[in-house]
Coordinates of C-alpha atoms and ligand atoms in Angstrom, one line a residue:
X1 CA 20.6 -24.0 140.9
X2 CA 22.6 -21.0 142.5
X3 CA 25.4 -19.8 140.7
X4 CA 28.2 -20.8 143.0
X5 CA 27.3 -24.1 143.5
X6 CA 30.1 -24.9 140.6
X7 CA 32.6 -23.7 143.1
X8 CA 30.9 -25.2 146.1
X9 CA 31.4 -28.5 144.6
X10 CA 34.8 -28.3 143.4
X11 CA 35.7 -27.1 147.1
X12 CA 33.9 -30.7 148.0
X13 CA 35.9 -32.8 145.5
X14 CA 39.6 -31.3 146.3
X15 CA 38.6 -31.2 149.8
X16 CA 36.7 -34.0 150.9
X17 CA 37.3 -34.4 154.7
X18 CA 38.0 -31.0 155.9
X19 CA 35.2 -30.3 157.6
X20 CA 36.0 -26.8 159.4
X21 CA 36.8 -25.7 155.9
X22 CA 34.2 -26.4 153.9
X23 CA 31.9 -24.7 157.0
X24 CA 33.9 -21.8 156.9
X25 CA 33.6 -21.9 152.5
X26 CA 30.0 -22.7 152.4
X27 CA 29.1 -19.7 155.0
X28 CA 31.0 -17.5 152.6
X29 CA 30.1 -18.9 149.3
X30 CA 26.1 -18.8 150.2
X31 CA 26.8 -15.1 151.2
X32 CA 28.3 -14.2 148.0
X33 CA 25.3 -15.3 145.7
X34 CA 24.1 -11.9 144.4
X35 CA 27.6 -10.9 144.1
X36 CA 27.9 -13.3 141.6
X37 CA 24.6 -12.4 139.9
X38 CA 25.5 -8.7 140.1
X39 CA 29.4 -9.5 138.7
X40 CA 29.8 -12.1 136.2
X41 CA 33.2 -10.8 135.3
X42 CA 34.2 -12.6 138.8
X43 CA 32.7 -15.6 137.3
X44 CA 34.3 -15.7 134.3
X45 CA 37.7 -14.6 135.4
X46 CA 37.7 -17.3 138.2
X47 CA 37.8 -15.5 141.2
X48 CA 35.6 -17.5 143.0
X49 CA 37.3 -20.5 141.9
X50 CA 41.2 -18.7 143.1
X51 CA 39.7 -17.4 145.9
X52 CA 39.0 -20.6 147.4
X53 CA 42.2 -22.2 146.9
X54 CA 45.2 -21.2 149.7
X55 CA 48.3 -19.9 147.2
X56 CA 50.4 -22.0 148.6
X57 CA 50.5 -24.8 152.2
X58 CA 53.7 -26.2 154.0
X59 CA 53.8 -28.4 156.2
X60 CA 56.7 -29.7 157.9
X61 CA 58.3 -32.0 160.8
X62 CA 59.2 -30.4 164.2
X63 CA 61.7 -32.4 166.2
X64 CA 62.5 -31.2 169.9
X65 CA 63.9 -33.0 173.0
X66 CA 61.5 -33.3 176.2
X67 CA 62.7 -32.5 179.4
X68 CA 63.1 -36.3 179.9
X69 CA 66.0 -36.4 177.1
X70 CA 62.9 -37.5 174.7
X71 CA 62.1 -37.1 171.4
X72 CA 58.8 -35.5 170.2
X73 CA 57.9 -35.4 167.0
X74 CA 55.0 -32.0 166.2
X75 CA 53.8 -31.6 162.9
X76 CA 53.7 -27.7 161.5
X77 CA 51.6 -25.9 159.1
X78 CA 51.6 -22.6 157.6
X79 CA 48.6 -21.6 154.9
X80 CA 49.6 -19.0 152.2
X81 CA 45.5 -18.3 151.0
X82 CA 45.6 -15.0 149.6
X83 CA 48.4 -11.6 148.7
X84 CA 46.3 -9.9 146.7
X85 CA 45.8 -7.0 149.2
X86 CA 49.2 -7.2 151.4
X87 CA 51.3 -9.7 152.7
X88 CA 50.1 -13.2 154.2
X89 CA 48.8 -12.0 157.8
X90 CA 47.5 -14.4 160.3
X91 CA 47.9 -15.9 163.9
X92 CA 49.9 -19.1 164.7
X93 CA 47.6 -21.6 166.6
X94 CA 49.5 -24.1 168.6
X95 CA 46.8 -27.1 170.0
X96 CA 46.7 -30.6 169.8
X97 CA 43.4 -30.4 167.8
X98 CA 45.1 -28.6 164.9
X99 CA 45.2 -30.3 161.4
X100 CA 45.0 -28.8 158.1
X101 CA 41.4 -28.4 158.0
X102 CA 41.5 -25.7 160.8
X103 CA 44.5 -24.0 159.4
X104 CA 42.7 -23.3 156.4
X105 CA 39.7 -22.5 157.5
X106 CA 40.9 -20.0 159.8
X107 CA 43.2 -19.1 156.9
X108 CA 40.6 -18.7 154.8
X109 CA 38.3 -16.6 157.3
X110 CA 41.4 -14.2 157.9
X111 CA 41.5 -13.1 154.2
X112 CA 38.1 -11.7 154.7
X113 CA 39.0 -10.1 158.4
X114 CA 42.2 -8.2 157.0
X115 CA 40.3 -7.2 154.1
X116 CA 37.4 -5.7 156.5
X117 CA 40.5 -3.9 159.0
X118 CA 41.1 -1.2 155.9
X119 CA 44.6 -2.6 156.1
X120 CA 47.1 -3.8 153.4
X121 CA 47.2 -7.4 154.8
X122 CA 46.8 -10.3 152.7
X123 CA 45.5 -13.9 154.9
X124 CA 47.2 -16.9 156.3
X125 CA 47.3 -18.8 159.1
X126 CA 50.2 -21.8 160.9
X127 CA 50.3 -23.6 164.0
X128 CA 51.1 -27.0 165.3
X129 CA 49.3 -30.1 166.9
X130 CA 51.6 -29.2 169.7
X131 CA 50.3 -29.1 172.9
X132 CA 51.7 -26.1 175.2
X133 CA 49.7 -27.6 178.7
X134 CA 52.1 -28.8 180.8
X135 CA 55.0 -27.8 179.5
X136 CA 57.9 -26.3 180.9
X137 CA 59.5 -22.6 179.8
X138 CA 62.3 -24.9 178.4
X139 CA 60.2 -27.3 176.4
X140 CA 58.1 -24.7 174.5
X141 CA 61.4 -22.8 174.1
X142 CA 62.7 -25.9 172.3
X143 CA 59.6 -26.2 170.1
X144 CA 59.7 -22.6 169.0
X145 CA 63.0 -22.9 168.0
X146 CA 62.3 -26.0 166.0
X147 CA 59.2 -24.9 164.1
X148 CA 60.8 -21.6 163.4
X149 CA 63.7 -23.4 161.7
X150 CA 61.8 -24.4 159.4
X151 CA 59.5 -21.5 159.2
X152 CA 62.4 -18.8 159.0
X153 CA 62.3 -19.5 155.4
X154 CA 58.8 -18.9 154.2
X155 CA 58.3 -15.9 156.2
X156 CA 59.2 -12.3 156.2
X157 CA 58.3 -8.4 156.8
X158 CA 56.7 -8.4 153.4
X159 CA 56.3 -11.7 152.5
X160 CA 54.5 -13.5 156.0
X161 CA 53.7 -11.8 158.9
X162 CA 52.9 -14.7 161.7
X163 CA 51.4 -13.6 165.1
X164 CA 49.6 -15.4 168.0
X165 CA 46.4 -17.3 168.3
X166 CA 45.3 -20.3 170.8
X167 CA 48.2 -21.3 172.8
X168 CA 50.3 -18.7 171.2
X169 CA 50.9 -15.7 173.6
X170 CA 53.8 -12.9 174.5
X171 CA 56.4 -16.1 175.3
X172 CA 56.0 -18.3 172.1
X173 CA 56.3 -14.7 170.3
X174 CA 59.5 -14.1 171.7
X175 CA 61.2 -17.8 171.6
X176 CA 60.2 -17.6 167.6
X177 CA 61.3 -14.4 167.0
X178 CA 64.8 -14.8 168.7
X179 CA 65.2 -18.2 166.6
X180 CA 64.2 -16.0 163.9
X181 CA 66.5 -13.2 164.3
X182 CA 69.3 -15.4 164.9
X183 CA 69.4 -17.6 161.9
X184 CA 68.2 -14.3 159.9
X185 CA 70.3 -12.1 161.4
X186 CA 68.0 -9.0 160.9
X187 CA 66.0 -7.4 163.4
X188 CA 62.7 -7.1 161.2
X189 CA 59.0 -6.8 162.1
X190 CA 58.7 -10.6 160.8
X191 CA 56.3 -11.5 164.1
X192 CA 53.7 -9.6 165.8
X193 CA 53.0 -9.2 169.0
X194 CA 56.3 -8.8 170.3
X195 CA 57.5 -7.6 173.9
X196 CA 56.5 -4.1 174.4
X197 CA 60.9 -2.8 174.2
X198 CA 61.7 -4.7 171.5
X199 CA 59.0 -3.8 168.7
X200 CA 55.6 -4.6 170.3
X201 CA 52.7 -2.2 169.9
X202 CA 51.2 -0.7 173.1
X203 CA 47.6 -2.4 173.5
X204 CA 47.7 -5.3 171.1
X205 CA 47.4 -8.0 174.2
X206 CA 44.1 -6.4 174.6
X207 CA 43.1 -5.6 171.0
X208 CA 40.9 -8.4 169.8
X209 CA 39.1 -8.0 173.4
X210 CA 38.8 -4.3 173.5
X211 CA 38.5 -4.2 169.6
X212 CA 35.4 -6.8 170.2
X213 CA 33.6 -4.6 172.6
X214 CA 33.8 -1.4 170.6
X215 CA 32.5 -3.1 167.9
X216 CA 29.3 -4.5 169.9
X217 CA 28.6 -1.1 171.3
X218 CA 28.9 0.5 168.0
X219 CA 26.7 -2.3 166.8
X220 CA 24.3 -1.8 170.1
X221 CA 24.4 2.0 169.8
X222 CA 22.8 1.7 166.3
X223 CA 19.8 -0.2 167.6
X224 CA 19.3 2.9 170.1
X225 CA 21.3 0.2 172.7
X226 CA 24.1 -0.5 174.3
X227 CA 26.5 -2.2 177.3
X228 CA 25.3 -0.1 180.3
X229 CA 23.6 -2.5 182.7
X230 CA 23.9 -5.5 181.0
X231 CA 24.6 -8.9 181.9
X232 CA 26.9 -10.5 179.7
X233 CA 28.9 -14.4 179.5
X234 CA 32.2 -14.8 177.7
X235 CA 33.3 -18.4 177.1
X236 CA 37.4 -18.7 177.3
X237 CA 39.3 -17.0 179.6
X238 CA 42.1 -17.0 177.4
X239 CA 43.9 -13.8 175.9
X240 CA 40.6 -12.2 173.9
X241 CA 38.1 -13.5 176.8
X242 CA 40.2 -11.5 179.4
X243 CA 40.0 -8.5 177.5
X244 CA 36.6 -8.4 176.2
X245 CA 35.7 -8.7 179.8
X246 CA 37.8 -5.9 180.9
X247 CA 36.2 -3.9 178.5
X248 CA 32.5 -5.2 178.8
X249 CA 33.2 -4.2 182.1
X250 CA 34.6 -0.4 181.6
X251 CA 31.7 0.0 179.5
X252 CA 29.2 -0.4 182.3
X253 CA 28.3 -4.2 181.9
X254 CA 28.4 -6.9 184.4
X255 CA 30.4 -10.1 183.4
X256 CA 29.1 -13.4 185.2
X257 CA 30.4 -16.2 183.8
X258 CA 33.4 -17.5 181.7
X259 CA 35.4 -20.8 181.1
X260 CA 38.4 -23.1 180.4
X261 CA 38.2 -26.3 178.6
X262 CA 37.5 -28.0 181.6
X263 CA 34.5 -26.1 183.2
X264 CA 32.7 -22.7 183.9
X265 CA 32.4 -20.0 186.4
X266 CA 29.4 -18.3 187.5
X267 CA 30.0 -15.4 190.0
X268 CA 26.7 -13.1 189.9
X269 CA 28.6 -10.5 191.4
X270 CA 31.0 -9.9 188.6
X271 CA 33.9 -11.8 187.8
X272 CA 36.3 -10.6 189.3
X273 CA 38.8 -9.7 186.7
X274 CA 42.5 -9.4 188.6
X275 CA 41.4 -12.7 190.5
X276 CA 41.2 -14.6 186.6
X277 CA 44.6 -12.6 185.2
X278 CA 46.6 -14.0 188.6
X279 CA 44.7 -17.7 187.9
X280 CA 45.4 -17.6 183.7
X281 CA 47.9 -15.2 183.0
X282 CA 50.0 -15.8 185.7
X283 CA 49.9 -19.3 186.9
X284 CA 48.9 -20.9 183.8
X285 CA 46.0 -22.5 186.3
X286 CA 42.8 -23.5 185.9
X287 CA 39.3 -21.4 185.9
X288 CA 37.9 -23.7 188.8
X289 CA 40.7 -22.2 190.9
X290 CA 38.6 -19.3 190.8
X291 CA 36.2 -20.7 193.4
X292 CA 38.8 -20.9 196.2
X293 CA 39.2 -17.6 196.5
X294 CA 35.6 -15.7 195.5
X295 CA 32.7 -17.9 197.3
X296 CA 29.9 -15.8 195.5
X297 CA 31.0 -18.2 192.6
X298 CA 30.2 -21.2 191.2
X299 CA 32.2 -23.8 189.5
X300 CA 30.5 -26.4 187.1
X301 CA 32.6 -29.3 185.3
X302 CA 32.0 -29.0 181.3
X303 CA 32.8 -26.2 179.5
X304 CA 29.3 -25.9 176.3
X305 CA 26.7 -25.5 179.6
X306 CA 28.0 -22.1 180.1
X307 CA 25.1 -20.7 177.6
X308 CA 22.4 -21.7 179.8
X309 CA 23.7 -18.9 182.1
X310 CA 21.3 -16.4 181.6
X311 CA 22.3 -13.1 179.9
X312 CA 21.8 -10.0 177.5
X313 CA 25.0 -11.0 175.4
X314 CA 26.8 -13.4 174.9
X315 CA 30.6 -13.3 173.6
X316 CA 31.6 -16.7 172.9
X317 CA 35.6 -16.1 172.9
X318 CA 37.1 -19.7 172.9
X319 CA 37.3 -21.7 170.0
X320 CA 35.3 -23.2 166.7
X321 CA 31.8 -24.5 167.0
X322 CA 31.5 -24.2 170.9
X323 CA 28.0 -22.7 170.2
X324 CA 25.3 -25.4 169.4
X325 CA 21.8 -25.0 168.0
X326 CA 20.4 -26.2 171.7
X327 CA 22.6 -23.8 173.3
X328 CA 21.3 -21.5 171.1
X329 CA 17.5 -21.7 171.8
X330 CA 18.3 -21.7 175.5
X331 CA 20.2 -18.1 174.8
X332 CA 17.1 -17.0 173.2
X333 CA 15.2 -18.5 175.4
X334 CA 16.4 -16.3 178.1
X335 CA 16.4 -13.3 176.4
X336 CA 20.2 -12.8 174.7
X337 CA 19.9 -9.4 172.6
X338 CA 23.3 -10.0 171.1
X339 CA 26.1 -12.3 170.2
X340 CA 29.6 -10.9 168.8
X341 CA 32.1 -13.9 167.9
X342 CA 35.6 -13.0 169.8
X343 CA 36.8 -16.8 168.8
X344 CA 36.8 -17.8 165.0
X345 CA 33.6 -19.6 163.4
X346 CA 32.2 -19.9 167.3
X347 CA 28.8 -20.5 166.6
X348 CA 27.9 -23.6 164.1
X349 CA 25.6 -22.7 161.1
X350 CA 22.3 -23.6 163.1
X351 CA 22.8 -21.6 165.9
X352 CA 23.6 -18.6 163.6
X353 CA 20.3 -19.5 161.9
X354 CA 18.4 -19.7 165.5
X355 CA 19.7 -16.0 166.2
X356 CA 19.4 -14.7 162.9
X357 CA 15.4 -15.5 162.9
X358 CA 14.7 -14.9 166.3
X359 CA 15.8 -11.5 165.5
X360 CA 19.1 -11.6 167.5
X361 CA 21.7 -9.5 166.8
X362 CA 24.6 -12.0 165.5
X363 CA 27.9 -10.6 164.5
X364 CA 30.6 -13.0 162.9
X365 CA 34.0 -12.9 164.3
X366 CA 35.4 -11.8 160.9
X367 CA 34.2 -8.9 161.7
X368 CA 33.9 -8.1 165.6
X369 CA 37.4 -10.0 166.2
X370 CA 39.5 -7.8 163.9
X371 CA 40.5 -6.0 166.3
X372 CA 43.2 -8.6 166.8
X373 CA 44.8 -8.3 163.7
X374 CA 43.7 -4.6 163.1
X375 CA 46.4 -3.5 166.1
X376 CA 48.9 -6.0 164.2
X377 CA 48.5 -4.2 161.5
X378 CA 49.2 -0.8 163.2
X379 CA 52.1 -2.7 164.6
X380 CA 53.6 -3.4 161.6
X381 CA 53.1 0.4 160.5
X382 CA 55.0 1.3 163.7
X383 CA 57.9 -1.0 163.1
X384 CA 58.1 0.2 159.6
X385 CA 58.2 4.4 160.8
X386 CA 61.0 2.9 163.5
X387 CA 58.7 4.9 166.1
X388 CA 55.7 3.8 168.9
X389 CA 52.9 5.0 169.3
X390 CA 51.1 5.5 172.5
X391 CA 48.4 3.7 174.3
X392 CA 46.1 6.1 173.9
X393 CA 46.8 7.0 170.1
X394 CA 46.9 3.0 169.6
X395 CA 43.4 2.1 171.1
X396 CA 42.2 5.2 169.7
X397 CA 43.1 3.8 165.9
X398 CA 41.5 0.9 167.4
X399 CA 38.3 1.9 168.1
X400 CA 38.1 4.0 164.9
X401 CA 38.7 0.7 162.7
X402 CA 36.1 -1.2 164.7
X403 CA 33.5 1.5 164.2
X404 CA 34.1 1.5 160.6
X405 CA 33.7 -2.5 160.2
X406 CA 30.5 -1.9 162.0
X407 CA 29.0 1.0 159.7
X408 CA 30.9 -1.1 156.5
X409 CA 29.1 -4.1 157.0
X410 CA 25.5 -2.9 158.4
X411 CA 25.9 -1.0 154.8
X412 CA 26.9 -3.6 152.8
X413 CA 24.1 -5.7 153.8
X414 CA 21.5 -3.1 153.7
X415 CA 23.0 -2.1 149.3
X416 CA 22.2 -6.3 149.1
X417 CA 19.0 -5.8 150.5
X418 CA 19.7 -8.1 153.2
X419 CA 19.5 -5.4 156.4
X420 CA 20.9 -6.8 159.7
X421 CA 22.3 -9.8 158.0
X422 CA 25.7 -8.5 159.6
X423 CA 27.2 -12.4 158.5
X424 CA 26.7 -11.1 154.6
X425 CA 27.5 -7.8 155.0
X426 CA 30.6 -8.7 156.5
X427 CA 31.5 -11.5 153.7
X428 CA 30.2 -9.5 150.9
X429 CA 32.1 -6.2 151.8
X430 CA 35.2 -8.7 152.5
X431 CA 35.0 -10.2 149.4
X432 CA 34.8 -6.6 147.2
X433 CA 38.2 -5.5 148.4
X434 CA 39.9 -8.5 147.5
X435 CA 38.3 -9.4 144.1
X436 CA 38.7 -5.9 143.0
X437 CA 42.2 -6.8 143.5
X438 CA 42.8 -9.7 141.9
X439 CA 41.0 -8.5 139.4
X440 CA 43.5 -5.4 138.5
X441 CA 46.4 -8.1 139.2
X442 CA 45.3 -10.6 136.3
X443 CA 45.4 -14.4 136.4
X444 CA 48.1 -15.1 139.4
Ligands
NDP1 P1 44.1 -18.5 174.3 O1 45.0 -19.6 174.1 O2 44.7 -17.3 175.0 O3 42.8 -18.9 175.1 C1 41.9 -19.9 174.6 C2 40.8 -20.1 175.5 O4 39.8 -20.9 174.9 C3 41.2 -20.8 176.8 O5 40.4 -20.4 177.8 C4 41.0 -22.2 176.4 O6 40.8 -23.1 177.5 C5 39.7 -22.1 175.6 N1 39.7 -23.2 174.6 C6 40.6 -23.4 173.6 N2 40.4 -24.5 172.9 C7 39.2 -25.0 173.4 C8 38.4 -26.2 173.1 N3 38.8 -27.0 172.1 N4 37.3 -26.3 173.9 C9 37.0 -25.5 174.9 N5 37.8 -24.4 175.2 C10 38.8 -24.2 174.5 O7 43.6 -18.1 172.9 P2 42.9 -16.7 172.4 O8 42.2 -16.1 173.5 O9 44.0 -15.9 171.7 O10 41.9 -17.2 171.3 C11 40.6 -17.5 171.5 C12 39.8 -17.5 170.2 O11 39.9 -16.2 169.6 C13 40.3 -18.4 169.1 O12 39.2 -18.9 168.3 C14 41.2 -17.5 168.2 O13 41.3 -18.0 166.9 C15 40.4 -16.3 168.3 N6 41.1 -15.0 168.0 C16 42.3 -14.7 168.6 C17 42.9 -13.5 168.4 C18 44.1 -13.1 169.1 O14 44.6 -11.9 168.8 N7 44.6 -13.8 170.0 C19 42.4 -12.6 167.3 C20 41.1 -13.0 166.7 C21 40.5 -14.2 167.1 P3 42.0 -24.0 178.0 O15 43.0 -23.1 178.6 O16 41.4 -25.0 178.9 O17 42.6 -24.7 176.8
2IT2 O1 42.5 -14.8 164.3 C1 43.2 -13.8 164.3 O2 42.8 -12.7 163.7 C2 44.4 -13.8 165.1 N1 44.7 -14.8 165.7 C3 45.3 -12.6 165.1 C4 46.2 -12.5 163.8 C5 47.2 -11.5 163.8 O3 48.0 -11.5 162.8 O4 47.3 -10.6 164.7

């Protein structure tokens, strides 16, 4: 009997049907055995048993009109899961999928992730099951404005720092933060993310991208490896697939293939990367609009048959479990050296157990998508000196933070006898920060 199967099963009984979140626990929990044998004073002060428990959840009604004269009812969420280390820190996801299971799971996985940045941010997470296709500039206007009447009140510079996540770019951003400042009336660094002249940092749109590639070379570089000639497929072509690929690319790899929820693109060429930004960013369109233009590529319907493109890594950058244990034997199959999460939880707990024995290197996205939330961070530093910094300086901080979360957890999980396990290493060293924490800051 393990230690922390107490906690595992008290997890179980208060949450019986969240699935994503008892993943996301379990992965975490397993990780954290010897940390339990080596601290018993986390045991007996219950930090296992806090740590697993968001400090507080809302969840509220969001009323807006259609462009029809309708009314749509959305439901909100914002998760509260931990302040021992800074204020609640985490994206807003807005998707029709979205229940309280994912909230907290990706609540849950962002405690660990702000912990691993170096930064004084505690986790949370919000969104809605509110889907943004389709809709016009008015109609997601609307909907900001609603769920941020409610939110306004929860939130704060140092209370709740929201920011963006699926379906949650630069024009949500500014709808809620407008709402925000209006019924507020203070012009505070509540939101990041914000529009580059009133508060934004310089490269956070391409942080969790850019921030995902320096980790992998770091990680690459350490195995006497690294991007230079590789071939490499990113799932999504949302905001952190677009800029893992621009990076990838600056870093001497070719990109082939990526995706929407509706399909893949293979171009063996290399994507072309302004082509995708016109098609995603621009248009709001579709991937398989891609095809018209560049005939070197190929369009295929279905989005999961995008791993049986061959490559050396693989940066699966769209959402959870997209990664299956049969798409992960054909990856090893053909060779795949590496695989960074950009997206949260990615890859489901077999395929991380196909890569981890088959000698792949496997990086969680705790870890090699901080980036993200790393440049919020220094966004939030900026807003509070009233200055901004440079691109350069920005990306530079960037790349420094990344390198550390490497070297932390390959460290980590080397002291726990556990080398390469860069999953443990990245919960374990996580995990210290915080419980060292609530420790010092008694039973809250
Ligand atoms: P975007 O909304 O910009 O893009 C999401 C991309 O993933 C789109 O290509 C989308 O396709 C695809 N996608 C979304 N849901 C699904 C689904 N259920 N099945 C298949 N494809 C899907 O989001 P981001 O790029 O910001 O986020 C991508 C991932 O990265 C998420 O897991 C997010 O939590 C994570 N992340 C984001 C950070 C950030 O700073 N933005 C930071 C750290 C992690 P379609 O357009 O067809 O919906
Ligand atoms: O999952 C994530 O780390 C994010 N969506 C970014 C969060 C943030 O606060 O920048």
């Amino acid at each position: 009997m393990a230690i922390l199967d107490y906690v595992k099963e008290a997890v179980r009984k208060r949450n019986p049907n969240d699935t994503e979140f008892l993943q996301a626990t379990d992965e975490v929990l397993m990780s954290l055995e010897k940390v339990a044998e080596k601290h018993p004073e986390y045991v007996e002060n219950g930090i296992f048993d806090r740590i697993i428990e968001p400090e507080r959840q809302i969840m509220f009604r969001v009323p807006w009109v259609d462009d029809h004269g309708k009314v749509q009812v959305n439901r909100g969420y914002r998760v509260e899961f931990n302040s021992a280390i800074g204020p609640y820190k985490g994206g807003l996801r807005f998707h029709p999928s979205v229940n309280l299971s994912i909230i907290k799971f990706l609540g849950f996985e962002q405690c660990f992730k702000n912990s691993l940045t170096g930064l004084p941010m505690g986790g949370g997470k919000g969104g809605s099951d509110f889907d943004p296709k389709g809709k016009s500039d008015g109609e997601i206007m609307r909907f900001c404005q609603s769920f941020m009447t409610e939110l306004y009140r929860h939130i704060g510079p140092n209370t709740d720092v929201p920011a963006g996540d699926i379906g949650v770019g630069g024009r949500e951003i500014g709808y809620l933060y407008g709402q925000y400042k209006r019924i507020r009336n203070e012009f505070t660094g509540v939101l990041t993310g914000k529009g580059l002249n009133w508060g934004g940092s310089l490269a956070r749109k391409e942080a969790t991208g850019y921030g995902l590639c320096y980790f992998t070379e770091a990680m690459l570089n350490d195995k006497g490896n690294s991007f230079k000639g590789k071939k490499v497929v990113i799932s999504g072509s949302g905001n952190v697939a677009i800029y893992a690929a621009e990076k990838a690319t600056q870093l001497g790899a070719t990109v082939i293939a990526m995706s929407d929820s509706n399909g893949y693109i293979v171009d063996n060429e290399g994507i072309d990367l302004d082509l995708v930004k016109e098609i995603k960013e621009v248009k709001r369109g579709r991937i398989k609009e891609y095809v018209d233009t560049r005939t070197s590529a190929v369009y295929t319907e279905g989005c999961k048959n995008i791993w049986n493109t061959p490559c050396d890594i693989a940066l699966p950058c769209a959402t959870q479990n997209e990664l299956d244990e049969a798409s992960a034997k054909t990856l090893v199959g053909n060779g795949v050296i590496a695989v960074c999460e950009g997206a949260n939880m990615p890859c489901t707990p077999e395929a991380i157990e196909i890569f981890q024995s088959n000698h792949v290197l496997y990086a969680p996205g705790k870890a090699s998508n901080a980036g993200g939330v790393a440049t919020s961070g220094l966004e939030m530093s900026q807003n509070s000196l009233r200055m901004s910094w440079t691109f350069e300086e920005v990306d530079q901080k960037l790349k420094t933070i990344m390198e550390n979360i490497y070297h932390t957890i390959a460290k980590t999980a080397k002291a726990y006898d556990m080398e390469d396990d860069f999953m443990a290493g990245a919960n374990i060293a996580g995990f210290e920060k915080i419980a060292v924490a609530m420790m010092e800051q008694g039973i809250v």
